[in-house]
PDB file of C-alpha atoms in Angstrom:
ATOM      1  CA  MET A   1       0.126   0.023   0.204  1.00  0.00           C
ATOM      2  CA  ILE A   2       1.173   3.607  -0.916  1.00  0.00           C
ATOM      3  CA  ARG A   3       1.161   6.084   1.888  1.00  0.00           C
ATOM      4  CA  PHE A   4       0.684   9.705   0.887  1.00  0.00           C
ATOM      5  CA  ALA A   5       1.269  13.226   2.134  1.00  0.00           C
ATOM      6  CA  GLU A   6      -1.571  14.261   4.507  1.00  0.00           C
ATOM      7  CA  GLY A   7      -2.065  17.066   2.322  1.00  0.00           C
ATOM      8  CA  LEU A   8      -3.535  14.964  -0.417  1.00  0.00           C
ATOM      9  CA  VAL A   9      -6.279  13.812   1.858  1.00  0.00           C
ATOM     10  CA  THR A  10      -8.553  16.857   0.882  1.00  0.00           C
ATOM     11  CA  PRO A  11      -7.755  16.850  -2.976  1.00  0.00           C
ATOM     12  CA  TYR A  12      -8.640  13.255  -3.024  1.00  0.00           C
ATOM     13  CA  HIS A  13     -11.868  13.786  -1.168  1.00  0.00           C
ATOM     14  CA  ALA A  14     -12.656  16.843  -3.401  1.00  0.00           C
ATOM     15  CA  PHE A  15     -11.899  14.871  -6.570  1.00  0.00           C
ATOM     16  CA  ALA A  16     -14.289  11.890  -5.517  1.00  0.00           C
ATOM     17  CA  ILE A  17     -17.104  14.403  -4.531  1.00  0.00           C
ATOM     18  CA  LEU A  18     -16.883  16.452  -7.753  1.00  0.00           C
ATOM     19  CA  SER A  19     -16.779  13.511  -9.714  1.00  0.00           C
ATOM     20  CA  GLY A  20     -19.704  11.863  -7.857  1.00  0.00           C
ATOM     21  CA  ALA A  21     -21.514  15.093  -8.409  1.00  0.00           C
ATOM     22  CA  ALA A  22     -20.879  14.831 -12.336  1.00  0.00           C
ATOM     23  CA  PHE A  23     -22.216  11.238 -12.055  1.00  0.00           C
ATOM     24  CA  ALA A  24     -25.419  12.273 -10.264  1.00  0.00           C
ATOM     25  CA  ALA A  25     -25.829  15.013 -13.055  1.00  0.00           C
ATOM     26  CA  ALA A  26     -25.486  12.420 -15.648  1.00  0.00           C
ATOM     27  CA  LEU A  27     -27.613   9.840 -14.107  1.00  0.00           C
ATOM     28  CA  LEU A  28     -30.602  12.118 -13.279  1.00  0.00           C
ATOM     29  CA  TRP A  29     -30.505  14.135 -16.396  1.00  0.00           C
ATOM     30  CA  PRO A  30     -34.111  14.651 -17.456  1.00  0.00           C
ATOM     31  CA  GLY A  31     -35.232  13.093 -20.720  1.00  0.00           C
ATOM     32  CA  SER A  32     -37.190  16.158 -21.524  1.00  0.00           C
ATOM     33  CA  ALA A  33     -34.155  18.347 -21.711  1.00  0.00           C
ATOM     34  CA  PRO A  34     -32.914  19.480 -25.155  1.00  0.00           C
ATOM     35  CA  ASP A  35     -31.427  16.859 -27.314  1.00  0.00           C
ATOM     36  CA  ALA A  36     -28.036  18.655 -27.757  1.00  0.00           C
ATOM     37  CA  PHE A  37     -27.448  18.806 -24.102  1.00  0.00           C
ATOM     38  CA  THR A  38     -28.844  15.332 -23.392  1.00  0.00           C
ATOM     39  CA  THR A  39     -26.383  13.856 -25.973  1.00  0.00           C
ATOM     40  CA  VAL A  40     -23.516  15.202 -24.053  1.00  0.00           C
ATOM     41  CA  VAL A  41     -24.506  14.716 -20.526  1.00  0.00           C
ATOM     42  CA  ARG A  42     -25.897  11.156 -21.045  1.00  0.00           C
ATOM     43  CA  GLY A  43     -22.694  10.511 -22.930  1.00  0.00           C
ATOM     44  CA  PRO A  44     -19.179  11.634 -22.656  1.00  0.00           C
ATOM     45  CA  PHE A  45     -19.829  14.101 -19.880  1.00  0.00           C
ATOM     46  CA  LEU A  46     -18.960  12.187 -16.993  1.00  0.00           C
ATOM     47  CA  PRO A  47     -15.410  10.742 -18.244  1.00  0.00           C
ATOM     48  CA  GLN A  48     -14.702  14.112 -19.556  1.00  0.00           C
ATOM     49  CA  ALA A  49     -15.539  15.681 -16.122  1.00  0.00           C
ATOM     50  CA  VAL A  50     -13.296  13.092 -14.502  1.00  0.00           C
ATOM     51  CA  ALA A  51     -10.556  13.847 -16.854  1.00  0.00           C
ATOM     52  CA  PHE A  52     -10.794  17.631 -16.175  1.00  0.00           C
ATOM     53  CA  LEU A  53     -10.611  17.014 -12.503  1.00  0.00           C
ATOM     54  CA  LEU A  54      -8.061  14.482 -12.586  1.00  0.00           C
ATOM     55  CA  GLY A  55      -5.523  17.063 -13.980  1.00  0.00           C
ATOM     56  CA  PHE A  56      -5.750  19.086 -10.759  1.00  0.00           C
ATOM     57  CA  LEU A  57      -5.533  16.238  -8.581  1.00  0.00           C
ATOM     58  CA  ALA A  58      -2.411  15.043 -10.545  1.00  0.00           C
ATOM     59  CA  LEU A  59      -0.863  18.476 -10.265  1.00  0.00           C
ATOM     60  CA  GLN A  60      -1.273  18.502  -6.410  1.00  0.00           C
ATOM     61  CA  ILE A  61       0.168  14.787  -6.251  1.00  0.00           C
ATOM     62  CA  GLY A  62       3.009  15.681  -8.172  1.00  0.00           C
ATOM     63  CA  GLU A  63       3.841  18.718  -6.187  1.00  0.00           C
ATOM     64  CA  ALA A  64       3.245  16.894  -2.829  1.00  0.00           C
ATOM     65  CA  GLU A  65       5.496  14.027  -3.736  1.00  0.00           C
ATOM     66  CA  ARG A  66       8.293  16.296  -4.367  1.00  0.00           C
ATOM     67  CA  GLY A  67       8.953  16.764  -0.644  1.00  0.00           C
ATOM     68  CA  TYR A  68       7.408  13.710   0.797  1.00  0.00           C
ATOM     69  CA  GLY A  69      10.676  11.557   0.935  1.00  0.00           C
ATOM     70  CA  ALA A  70      13.934  10.808  -0.508  1.00  0.00           C
ATOM     71  CA  TYR A  71      13.450   7.713  -2.867  1.00  0.00           C
ATOM     72  CA  PRO A  72      15.199   6.215  -5.923  1.00  0.00           C
ATOM     73  CA  PHE A  73      14.229   7.544  -9.109  1.00  0.00           C
ATOM     74  CA  TRP A  74      12.015   4.617 -10.322  1.00  0.00           C
ATOM     75  CA  ARG A  75      10.544   4.398  -6.764  1.00  0.00           C
ATOM     76  CA  LYS A  76       9.554   7.935  -7.148  1.00  0.00           C
ATOM     77  CA  VAL A  77       8.038   7.275 -10.701  1.00  0.00           C
ATOM     78  CA  GLY A  78       6.242   4.261  -9.095  1.00  0.00           C
ATOM     79  CA  ARG A  79       4.685   6.145  -6.269  1.00  0.00           C
ATOM     80  CA  LEU A  80       3.368   8.838  -8.773  1.00  0.00           C
ATOM     81  CA  VAL A  81       1.661   6.234 -10.947  1.00  0.00           C
ATOM     82  CA  GLY A  82       0.227   4.410  -7.958  1.00  0.00           C
ATOM     83  CA  LEU A  83      -1.165   7.859  -6.294  1.00  0.00           C
ATOM     84  CA  VAL A  84      -2.962   8.562  -9.810  1.00  0.00           C
ATOM     85  CA  ALA A  85      -4.165   5.088 -10.040  1.00  0.00           C
ATOM     86  CA  PHE A  86      -5.667   5.560  -6.521  1.00  0.00           C
ATOM     87  CA  GLY A  87      -7.493   8.334  -7.468  1.00  0.00           C
ATOM     88  CA  LEU A  88      -8.777   6.572 -10.454  1.00  0.00           C
ATOM     89  CA  ALA A  89      -9.769   3.702  -8.154  1.00  0.00           C
ATOM     90  CA  LEU A  90     -11.971   6.143  -6.127  1.00  0.00           C
ATOM     91  CA  VAL A  91     -14.130   6.998  -9.080  1.00  0.00           C
ATOM     92  CA  LEU A  92     -13.896   3.687 -11.286  1.00  0.00           C
ATOM     93  CA  PRO A  93     -17.454   2.672  -9.683  1.00  0.00           C
ATOM     94  CA  PHE A  94     -19.066   5.916 -11.217  1.00  0.00           C
ATOM     95  CA  LEU A  95     -17.527   5.161 -14.446  1.00  0.00           C
ATOM     96  CA  LEU A  96     -18.525   1.367 -14.562  1.00  0.00           C
ATOM     97  CA  ILE A  97     -21.938   2.025 -13.634  1.00  0.00           C
ATOM     98  CA  HIS A  98     -22.202   4.743 -16.278  1.00  0.00           C
ATOM     99  CA  ARG A  99     -20.711   2.783 -18.820  1.00  0.00           C
ATOM    100  CA  VAL A 100     -23.116  -0.243 -18.099  1.00  0.00           C
ATOM    101  CA  GLU A 101     -26.204   2.001 -18.097  1.00  0.00           C
ATOM    102  CA  LEU A 102     -25.303   3.513 -21.182  1.00  0.00           C
ATOM    103  CA  GLY A 103     -24.168   0.288 -22.985  1.00  0.00           C
ATOM    104  CA  LEU A 104     -20.502   1.697 -24.080  1.00  0.00           C
ATOM    105  CA  PRO A 105     -18.661  -1.046 -25.583  1.00  0.00           C
ATOM    106  CA  ALA A 106     -15.465  -2.637 -23.495  1.00  0.00           C
ATOM    107  CA  ILE A 107     -13.027  -1.318 -26.173  1.00  0.00           C
ATOM    108  CA  PRO A 108     -13.888   2.392 -26.023  1.00  0.00           C
ATOM    109  CA  PHE A 109     -14.261   2.046 -22.222  1.00  0.00           C
ATOM    110  CA  GLY A 110     -10.808   0.541 -21.763  1.00  0.00           C
ATOM    111  CA  GLY A 111      -9.378   3.411 -24.344  1.00  0.00           C
ATOM    112  CA  ILE A 112     -10.786   5.722 -21.875  1.00  0.00           C
ATOM    113  CA  LEU A 113      -9.409   4.403 -18.623  1.00  0.00           C
ATOM    114  CA  LEU A 114      -6.024   3.941 -20.197  1.00  0.00           C
ATOM    115  CA  PHE A 115      -6.206   7.591 -21.420  1.00  0.00           C
ATOM    116  CA  LEU A 116      -6.892   8.679 -17.877  1.00  0.00           C
ATOM    117  CA  CYS A 117      -3.904   6.901 -16.765  1.00  0.00           C
ATOM    118  CA  VAL A 118      -1.341   8.132 -18.975  1.00  0.00           C
ATOM    119  CA  TYR A 119      -2.943  11.842 -18.797  1.00  0.00           C
ATOM    120  CA  GLY A 120      -2.898  11.779 -15.046  1.00  0.00           C
ATOM    121  CA  VAL A 121       0.809  10.543 -14.937  1.00  0.00           C
ATOM    122  CA  PHE A 122       1.814  13.510 -17.231  1.00  0.00           C
ATOM    123  CA  TRP A 123       0.122  16.014 -15.062  1.00  0.00           C
ATOM    124  CA  ALA A 124       1.735  14.478 -11.914  1.00  0.00           C
ATOM    125  CA  LEU A 125       5.019  14.649 -13.689  1.00  0.00           C
ATOM    126  CA  ALA A 126       4.330  18.134 -14.405  1.00  0.00           C
ATOM    127  CA  GLY A 127       3.348  19.123 -10.910  1.00  0.00           C
ATOM    128  CA  HIS A 128       6.387  17.529  -9.667  1.00  0.00           C
ATOM    129  CA  GLY A 129       8.851  19.240 -12.134  1.00  0.00           C
ATOM    130  CA  ILE A 130       6.981  22.639 -11.478  1.00  0.00           C
ATOM    131  CA  GLY A 131       7.261  22.174  -7.910  1.00  0.00           C
ATOM    132  CA  ALA A 132      11.030  21.788  -8.095  1.00  0.00           C
ATOM    133  CA  ALA A 133      11.709  24.609 -10.671  1.00  0.00           C
ATOM    134  CA  VAL A 134       9.440  27.311  -9.417  1.00  0.00           C
ATOM    135  CA  HIS A 135       9.950  28.304  -5.586  1.00  0.00           C
ATOM    136  CA  SER A 136       7.388  31.242  -5.488  1.00  0.00           C
ATOM    137  CA  ASP A 137       3.976  29.924  -4.239  1.00  0.00           C
ATOM    138  CA  GLY A 138       1.955  32.315  -6.318  1.00  0.00           C
ATOM    139  CA  LEU A 139       3.850  31.933  -9.367  1.00  0.00           C
ATOM    140  CA  ARG A 140       3.681  28.032  -9.017  1.00  0.00           C
ATOM    141  CA  PHE A 141       0.039  28.123  -8.592  1.00  0.00           C
ATOM    142  CA  ALA A 142      -0.794  30.211 -11.427  1.00  0.00           C
ATOM    143  CA  LEU A 143       1.809  28.254 -13.787  1.00  0.00           C
ATOM    144  CA  LYS A 144       0.180  24.796 -12.634  1.00  0.00           C
ATOM    145  CA  TYR A 145      -3.451  25.548 -12.889  1.00  0.00           C
ATOM    146  CA  GLY A 146      -3.192  28.380 -15.726  1.00  0.00           C
ATOM    147  CA  THR A 147      -1.234  25.834 -17.824  1.00  0.00           C
ATOM    148  CA  LEU A 148      -3.654  22.962 -17.147  1.00  0.00           C
ATOM    149  CA  LEU A 149      -6.927  25.015 -18.221  1.00  0.00           C
ATOM    150  CA  LEU A 150      -5.207  26.423 -21.468  1.00  0.00           C
ATOM    151  CA  VAL A 151      -4.420  22.869 -22.470  1.00  0.00           C
ATOM    152  CA  VAL A 152      -7.980  21.662 -21.401  1.00  0.00           C
ATOM    153  CA  PHE A 153      -9.768  24.474 -23.394  1.00  0.00           C
ATOM    154  CA  LEU A 154      -7.826  26.169 -26.021  1.00  0.00           C
ATOM    155  CA  PRO A 155      -7.038  22.776 -28.072  1.00  0.00           C
ATOM    156  CA  GLY A 156     -10.522  21.935 -27.362  1.00  0.00           C
ATOM    157  CA  LEU A 157     -11.506  24.723 -29.556  1.00  0.00           C
ATOM    158  CA  ALA A 158      -9.496  23.600 -32.556  1.00  0.00           C
ATOM    159  CA  GLY A 159     -10.794  19.731 -31.977  1.00  0.00           C
ATOM    160  CA  LEU A 160      -7.068  18.788 -31.209  1.00  0.00           C
ATOM    161  CA  PRO A 161      -6.777  15.529 -28.940  1.00  0.00           C
ATOM    162  CA  VAL A 162      -4.321  17.325 -26.565  1.00  0.00           C
ATOM    163  CA  SER A 163      -7.494  18.419 -24.839  1.00  0.00           C
ATOM    164  CA  PRO A 164      -8.833  15.668 -22.580  1.00  0.00           C
ATOM    165  CA  LEU A 165     -12.335  16.540 -23.812  1.00  0.00           C
ATOM    166  CA  VAL A 166     -11.775  16.094 -27.323  1.00  0.00           C
ATOM    167  CA  ALA A 167      -9.678  12.767 -26.544  1.00  0.00           C
ATOM    168  CA  VAL A 168     -12.407  11.567 -24.231  1.00  0.00           C
ATOM    169  CA  GLY A 169     -15.143  12.499 -26.573  1.00  0.00           C
ATOM    170  CA  GLY A 170     -13.330  10.863 -29.422  1.00  0.00           C
ATOM    171  CA  LEU A 171     -12.854   7.694 -27.422  1.00  0.00           C
ATOM    172  CA  TRP A 172     -16.490   7.500 -26.428  1.00  0.00           C
ATOM    173  CA  ALA A 173     -17.586   8.228 -30.235  1.00  0.00           C
ATOM    174  CA  GLY A 174     -14.931   5.513 -31.357  1.00  0.00           C
ATOM    175  CA  ALA A 175     -13.089   8.345 -33.445  1.00  0.00           C
ATOM    176  CA  ARG A 176      -9.520   8.249 -34.197  1.00  0.00           C
ATOM    177  CA  ALA A 177      -8.764  11.540 -32.570  1.00  0.00           C
ATOM    178  CA  GLY A 178      -9.326   9.746 -29.077  1.00  0.00           C
ATOM    179  CA  TRP A 179      -6.642   7.075 -29.595  1.00  0.00           C
ATOM    180  CA  TRP A 180      -4.238   9.906 -30.724  1.00  0.00           C
ATOM    181  CA  GLY A 181      -4.739  11.542 -27.373  1.00  0.00           C
ATOM    182  CA  ILE A 182      -3.446   8.352 -25.760  1.00  0.00           C
ATOM    183  CA  VAL A 183      -0.326   8.020 -28.045  1.00  0.00           C
ATOM    184  CA  LEU A 184       0.243  11.938 -27.303  1.00  0.00           C
ATOM    185  CA  TYR A 185       0.133  11.762 -23.702  1.00  0.00           C
ATOM    186  CA  GLY A 186       2.155   8.387 -23.648  1.00  0.00           C
ATOM    187  CA  ALA A 187       4.665  10.228 -25.637  1.00  0.00           C
ATOM    188  CA  LEU A 188       4.674  13.089 -23.420  1.00  0.00           C
ATOM    189  CA  ASP A 189       4.824  10.811 -20.349  1.00  0.00           C
ATOM    190  CA  LEU A 190       8.245   9.099 -21.716  1.00  0.00           C
ATOM    191  CA  GLY A 191       9.654  12.599 -22.555  1.00  0.00           C
ATOM    192  CA  ALA A 192       9.088  13.986 -19.271  1.00  0.00           C
ATOM    193  CA  LEU A 193      10.450  10.888 -17.521  1.00  0.00           C
ATOM    194  CA  GLY A 194      13.487  11.119 -19.925  1.00  0.00           C
ATOM    195  CA  ALA A 195      13.766  14.988 -18.727  1.00  0.00           C
ATOM    196  CA  TRP A 196      13.433  14.078 -15.101  1.00  0.00           C
ATOM    197  CA  LEU A 197      16.130  11.221 -15.457  1.00  0.00           C
ATOM    198  CA  TRP A 198      18.691  13.312 -17.255  1.00  0.00           C
ATOM    199  CA  ALA A 199      18.113  16.157 -14.715  1.00  0.00           C
ATOM    200  CA  GLU A 200      18.589  13.528 -11.635  1.00  0.00           C
ATOM    201  CA  ARG A 201      21.803  12.282 -13.127  1.00  0.00           C
ATOM    202  CA  GLY A 202      23.229  15.575 -14.071  1.00  0.00           C
ATOM    203  CA  PHE A 203      22.510  16.623 -10.397  1.00  0.00           C
ATOM    204  CA  SER A 204      24.048  13.737  -8.891  1.00  0.00           C
ATOM    205  CA  GLY A 205      27.204  14.210 -11.297  1.00  0.00           C
ATOM    206  CA  ARG A 206      28.022  17.593  -9.879  1.00  0.00           C
TER     207      ARG A 206
END
């Protein structure tokens, strides 16, 4: 079992509660509502909301882990992955019930879960890196969450799968853009890990 910093208890609670609120909204959405809204809310809205909220949680995980303890490089990476997976496990029942209720096939659902994993790990790595590089609390806050919001919404307007809204919506609909989102964030994870490993070796070699 992975122990985590006490400061992460509240972010995990908030993530689970807000994801539960999105689940309730999707579950209780009235059938008499306009079709345009019903298609979204009774469709990809819940996993899109989870992806949006997961970005915030992952950034907090990365920053909290930076000062939690001295571990070898790969153990640090394993802890970040485990903590992101724990967050997803908290909301997995919501996603499973939603999937069963709406009859989403197993392959798109599996793709959504895979995307959430690689996406969450990237933002955890980003939070860890920003926490190490930026020492001003105000600047770090603005950089973390400002960057996340830009990545979520600006590419979304252009339909680019770097936005989790586009990627999850594409996976839900079986569109190719969703799978490109998985490839993109997988590559970003590898790039971030490579940069972190290079920085660790450079620091230790001084």
